[in-house]
Short mmCIF file of C-alpha atoms in Angstrom, two decimals:
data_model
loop_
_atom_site.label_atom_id
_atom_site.label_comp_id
_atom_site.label_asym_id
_atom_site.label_seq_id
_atom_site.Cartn_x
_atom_site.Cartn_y
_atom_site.Cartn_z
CA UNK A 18 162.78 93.52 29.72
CA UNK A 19 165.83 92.73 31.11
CA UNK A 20 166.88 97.04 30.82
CA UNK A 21 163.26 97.51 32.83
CA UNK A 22 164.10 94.66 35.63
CA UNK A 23 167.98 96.07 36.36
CA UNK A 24 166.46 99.23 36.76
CA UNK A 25 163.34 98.74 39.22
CA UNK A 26 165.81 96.54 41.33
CA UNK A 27 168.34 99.55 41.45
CA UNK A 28 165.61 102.47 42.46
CA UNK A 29 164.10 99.62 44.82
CA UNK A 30 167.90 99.00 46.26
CA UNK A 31 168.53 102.98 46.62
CA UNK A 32 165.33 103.75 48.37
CA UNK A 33 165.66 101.23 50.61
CA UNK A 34 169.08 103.17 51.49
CA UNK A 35 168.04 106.12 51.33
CA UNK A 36 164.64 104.85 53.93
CA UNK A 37 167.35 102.91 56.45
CA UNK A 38 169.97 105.96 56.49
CA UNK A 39 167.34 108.63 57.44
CA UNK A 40 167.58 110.40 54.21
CA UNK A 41 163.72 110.52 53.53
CA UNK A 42 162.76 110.53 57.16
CA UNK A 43 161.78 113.76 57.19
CA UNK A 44 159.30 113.17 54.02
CA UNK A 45 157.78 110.48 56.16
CA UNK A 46 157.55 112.63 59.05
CA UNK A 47 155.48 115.58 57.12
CA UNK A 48 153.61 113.28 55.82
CA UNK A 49 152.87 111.65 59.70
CA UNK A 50 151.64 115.55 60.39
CA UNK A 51 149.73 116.49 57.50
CA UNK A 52 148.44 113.34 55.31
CA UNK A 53 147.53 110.79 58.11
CA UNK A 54 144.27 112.39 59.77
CA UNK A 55 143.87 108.73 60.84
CA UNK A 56 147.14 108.45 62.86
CA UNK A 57 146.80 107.32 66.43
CA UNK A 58 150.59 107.96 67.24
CA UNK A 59 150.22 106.93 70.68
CA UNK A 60 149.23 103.24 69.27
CA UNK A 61 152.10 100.17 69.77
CA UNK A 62 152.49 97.50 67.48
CA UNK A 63 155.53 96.23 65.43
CA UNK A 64 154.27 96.58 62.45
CA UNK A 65 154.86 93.42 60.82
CA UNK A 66 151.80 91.32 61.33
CA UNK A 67 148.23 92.42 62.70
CA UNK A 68 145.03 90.61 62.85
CA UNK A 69 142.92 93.29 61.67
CA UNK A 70 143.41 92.90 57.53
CA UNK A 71 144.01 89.35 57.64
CA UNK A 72 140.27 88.06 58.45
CA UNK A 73 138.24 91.44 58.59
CA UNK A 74 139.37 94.70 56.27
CA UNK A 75 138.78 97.18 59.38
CA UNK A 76 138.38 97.54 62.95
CA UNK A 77 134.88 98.31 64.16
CA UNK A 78 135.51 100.84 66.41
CA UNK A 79 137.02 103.63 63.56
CA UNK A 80 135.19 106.35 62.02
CA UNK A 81 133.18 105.42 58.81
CA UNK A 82 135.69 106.90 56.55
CA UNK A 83 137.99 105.19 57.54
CA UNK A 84 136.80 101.89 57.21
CA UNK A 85 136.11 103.35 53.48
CA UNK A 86 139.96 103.29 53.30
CA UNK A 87 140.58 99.98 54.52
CA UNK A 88 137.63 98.15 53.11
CA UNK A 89 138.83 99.78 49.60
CA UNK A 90 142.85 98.28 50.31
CA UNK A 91 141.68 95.03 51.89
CA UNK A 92 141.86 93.23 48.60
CA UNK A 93 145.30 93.84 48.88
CA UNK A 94 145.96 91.93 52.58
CA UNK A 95 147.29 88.74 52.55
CA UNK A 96 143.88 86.61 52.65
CA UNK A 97 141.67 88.36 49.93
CA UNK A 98 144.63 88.85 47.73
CA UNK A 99 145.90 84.71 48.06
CA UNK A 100 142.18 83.43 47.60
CA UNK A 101 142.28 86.03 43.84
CA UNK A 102 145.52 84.72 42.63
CA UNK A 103 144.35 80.82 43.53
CA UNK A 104 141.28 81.62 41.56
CA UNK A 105 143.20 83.80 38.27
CA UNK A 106 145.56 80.49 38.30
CA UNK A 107 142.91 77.90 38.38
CA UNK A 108 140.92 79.65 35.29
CA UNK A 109 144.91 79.74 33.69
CA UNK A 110 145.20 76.29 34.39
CA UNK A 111 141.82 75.64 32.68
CA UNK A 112 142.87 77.16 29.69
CA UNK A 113 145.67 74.99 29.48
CA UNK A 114 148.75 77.41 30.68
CA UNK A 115 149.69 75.60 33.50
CA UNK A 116 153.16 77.58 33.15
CA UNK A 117 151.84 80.83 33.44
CA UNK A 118 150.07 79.75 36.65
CA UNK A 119 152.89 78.46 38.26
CA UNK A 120 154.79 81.70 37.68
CA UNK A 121 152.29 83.96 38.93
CA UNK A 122 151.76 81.83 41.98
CA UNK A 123 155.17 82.07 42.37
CA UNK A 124 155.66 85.74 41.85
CA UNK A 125 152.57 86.35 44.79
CA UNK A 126 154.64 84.01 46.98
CA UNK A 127 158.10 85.78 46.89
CA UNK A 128 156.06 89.69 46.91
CA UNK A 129 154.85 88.29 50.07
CA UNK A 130 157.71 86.83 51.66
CA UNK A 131 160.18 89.41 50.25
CA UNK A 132 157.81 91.61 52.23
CA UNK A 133 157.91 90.49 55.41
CA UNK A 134 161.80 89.48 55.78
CA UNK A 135 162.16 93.02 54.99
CA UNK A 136 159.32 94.19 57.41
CA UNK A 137 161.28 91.57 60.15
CA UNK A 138 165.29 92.70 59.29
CA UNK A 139 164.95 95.96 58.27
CA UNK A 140 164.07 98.84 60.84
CA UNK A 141 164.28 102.49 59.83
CA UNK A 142 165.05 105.56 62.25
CA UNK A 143 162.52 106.16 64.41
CA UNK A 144 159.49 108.69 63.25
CA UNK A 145 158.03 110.84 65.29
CA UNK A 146 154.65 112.59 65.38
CA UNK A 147 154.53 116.35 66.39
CA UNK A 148 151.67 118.55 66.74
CA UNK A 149 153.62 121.76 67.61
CA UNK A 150 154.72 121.24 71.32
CA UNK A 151 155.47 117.40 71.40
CA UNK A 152 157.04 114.66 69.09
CA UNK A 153 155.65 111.11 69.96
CA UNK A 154 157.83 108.04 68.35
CA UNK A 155 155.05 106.21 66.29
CA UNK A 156 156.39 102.90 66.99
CA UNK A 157 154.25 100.62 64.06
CA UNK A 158 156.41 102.48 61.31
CA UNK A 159 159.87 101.46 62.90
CA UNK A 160 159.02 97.76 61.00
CA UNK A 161 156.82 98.99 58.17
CA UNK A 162 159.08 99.17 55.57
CA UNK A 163 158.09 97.96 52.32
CA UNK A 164 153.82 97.76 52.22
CA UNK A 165 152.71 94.42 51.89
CA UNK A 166 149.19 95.71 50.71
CA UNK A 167 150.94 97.59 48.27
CA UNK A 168 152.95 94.97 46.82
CA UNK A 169 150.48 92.40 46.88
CA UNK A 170 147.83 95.03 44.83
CA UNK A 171 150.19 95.44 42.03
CA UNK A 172 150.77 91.46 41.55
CA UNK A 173 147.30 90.77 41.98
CA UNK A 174 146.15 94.05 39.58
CA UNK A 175 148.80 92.18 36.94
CA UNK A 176 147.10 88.39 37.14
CA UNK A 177 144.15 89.95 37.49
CA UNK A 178 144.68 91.94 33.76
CA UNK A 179 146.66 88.76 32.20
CA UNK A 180 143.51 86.59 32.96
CA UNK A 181 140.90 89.25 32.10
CA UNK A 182 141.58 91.40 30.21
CA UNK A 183 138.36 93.49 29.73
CA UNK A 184 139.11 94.29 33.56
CA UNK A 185 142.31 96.29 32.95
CA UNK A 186 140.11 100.19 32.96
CA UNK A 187 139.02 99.13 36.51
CA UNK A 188 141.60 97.20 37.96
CA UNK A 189 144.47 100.35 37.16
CA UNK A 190 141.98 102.83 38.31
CA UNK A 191 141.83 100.82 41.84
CA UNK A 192 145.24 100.51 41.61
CA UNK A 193 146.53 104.12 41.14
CA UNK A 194 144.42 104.55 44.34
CA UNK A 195 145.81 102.29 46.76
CA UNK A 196 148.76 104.00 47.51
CA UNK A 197 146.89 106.75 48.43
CA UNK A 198 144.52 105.28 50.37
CA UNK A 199 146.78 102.90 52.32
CA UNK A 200 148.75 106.47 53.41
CA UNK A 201 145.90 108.37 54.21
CA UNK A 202 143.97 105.88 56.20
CA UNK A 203 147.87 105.74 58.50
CA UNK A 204 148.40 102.06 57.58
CA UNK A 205 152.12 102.74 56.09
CA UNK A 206 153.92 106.11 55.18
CA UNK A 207 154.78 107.43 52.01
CA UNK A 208 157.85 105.63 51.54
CA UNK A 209 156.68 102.24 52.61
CA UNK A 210 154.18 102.66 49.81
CA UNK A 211 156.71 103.48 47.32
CA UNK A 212 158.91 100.59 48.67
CA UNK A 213 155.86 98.54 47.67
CA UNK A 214 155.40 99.52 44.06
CA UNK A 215 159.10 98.96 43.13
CA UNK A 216 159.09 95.45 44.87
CA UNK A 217 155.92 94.69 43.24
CA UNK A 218 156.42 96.40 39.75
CA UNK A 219 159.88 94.42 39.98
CA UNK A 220 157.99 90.81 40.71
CA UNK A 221 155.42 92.00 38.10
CA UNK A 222 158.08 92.20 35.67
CA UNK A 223 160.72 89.37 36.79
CA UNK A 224 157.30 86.98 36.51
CA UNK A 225 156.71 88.19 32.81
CA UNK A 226 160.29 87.56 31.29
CA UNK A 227 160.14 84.18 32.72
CA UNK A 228 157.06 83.42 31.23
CA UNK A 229 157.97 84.92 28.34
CA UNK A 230 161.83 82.84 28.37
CA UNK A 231 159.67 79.52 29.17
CA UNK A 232 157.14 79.71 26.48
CA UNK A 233 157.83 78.26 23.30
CA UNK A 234 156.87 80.64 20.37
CA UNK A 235 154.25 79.63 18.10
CA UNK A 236 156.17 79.73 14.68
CA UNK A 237 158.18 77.04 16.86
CA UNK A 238 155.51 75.32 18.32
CA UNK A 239 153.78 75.13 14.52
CA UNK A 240 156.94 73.57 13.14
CA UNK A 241 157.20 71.01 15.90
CA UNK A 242 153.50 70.09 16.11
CA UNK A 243 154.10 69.40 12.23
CA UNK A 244 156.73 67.51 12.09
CA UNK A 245 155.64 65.27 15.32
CA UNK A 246 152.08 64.89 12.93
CA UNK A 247 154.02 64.33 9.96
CA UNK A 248 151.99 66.55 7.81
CA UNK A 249 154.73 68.87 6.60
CA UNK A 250 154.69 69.39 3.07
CA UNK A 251 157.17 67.33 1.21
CA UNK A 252 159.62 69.34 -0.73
CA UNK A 253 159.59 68.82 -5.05
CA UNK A 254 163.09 67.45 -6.69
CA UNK A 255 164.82 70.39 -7.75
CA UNK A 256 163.94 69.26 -11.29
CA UNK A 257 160.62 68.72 -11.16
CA UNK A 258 160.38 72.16 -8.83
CA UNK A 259 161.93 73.85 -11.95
CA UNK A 260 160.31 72.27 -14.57
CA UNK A 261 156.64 73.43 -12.53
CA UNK A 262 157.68 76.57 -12.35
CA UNK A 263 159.01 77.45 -16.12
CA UNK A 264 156.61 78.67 -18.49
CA UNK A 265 154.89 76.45 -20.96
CA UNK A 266 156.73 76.94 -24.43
CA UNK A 267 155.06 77.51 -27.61
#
């Protein structure tokens, strides 16, 4: 686990250098031209908060298709996404793992805020739009940088599985899609999505070892519960022990 956590964190850590040096801003920029038929690159914004995916998953005046797109990612934005994990934890809680619940809480919480410090200090080069004869800076993307949607979608997909588990088939099939969708529908570009699966996969997996580092194991937990009960099995004298166990003689 620990081999699996030092590695997300360093391919999160080199993107994110590679994204704020201009190294992969020409990947973003192809994919601005040629994967984003829903890219209004005249529009303003700053990218880090916007109304439309906190209360509604779409606005009403887009094309149907894409309101496909963003109703399919809205579990994903910041209010659907909180009200799943408060109601995975409260069935946890109910079962009596109050731990687990406080972890995965915990690991939404810092996805969400690790998000948006980054989407506040970090600001990549500028990407422009072309469509042959002009390039138009596409301001929203200068603070997009990692995907909220896509972070938050892999924590909840993980709570989601640990609490259900018959619901893993359609929760990773939603999941592989998301990136996807989030891209294609213009919300973030195709490294903010990445961004968003390496943060998340690395919550994800910081949120299992300490669950896993905090939870007693049950050989241990038998032994204790025993001897607090005081039903462990007294041990035999060593005579009497051998004297049991020799055969009868003739």
């Amino acid at each position: 686990m620990g081999r699996a956590i030092a590695a997300t964190a360093a391919a999160l850590a080199v993107l994110t250098a590679l994204v704020l040096s201009g190294v992969l801003t020409g990947l973003d920029e192809w994919g601005l031209d040629h994967v984003m038929p829903a890219l209004e690159p005249t529009a303003h914004g700053n990218g880090i908060v916007s109304s439309t995916g906190l209360w509604r998953p779409f606005p009403l005046d887009v094309s149907w298709w894409k309101k496909v797109l963003d109703a399919y990612t809205y579990p994903g934005s910041a209010l659907v996404s909180g009200a799943i994990v408060v109601i995975a934890c409260t069935a946890l809680v109910r079962r009596g793992r109050q731990l687990p619940a406080l972890v995965w809480l915990g690991a939404w919480l810092a996805g969400s805020c690790i998000e948006l410090i980054g989407k506040h200090l970090l600001t990549r080069p500028s990407l422009d739009w072309t469509n042959g004869r002009i390039r138009l800076h596409v301001v929203p993307f200068d603070h997009s940088y990692p995907s909220g949607h896509t972070v938050r979608s892999v924590v909840i997909a993980a709570i989601v599985v640990q609490v259900w588990r018959r619901a893993r088939l359609p929760v990773a099939a939603w999941l592989a899609l998301v990136p996807a969708a989030l891209v294609i529908g213009a919300a973030h570009t195709i490294t903010d999505v990445i961004g968003g699966l390496l943060l998340g996969a690395l919550v994800v997996l910081v949120a299992h070892a300490m669950i896993r580092a905090w939870t007693p194991s049950p050989r241990f937990s038998r032994n204790s519960s025993e001897e607090s009960s005081g039903t462990r099995r007294p041990s035999l004298p060593t005579s009497q022990a051998k004297s049991s166990s020799s055969p009868p003689t003739s």
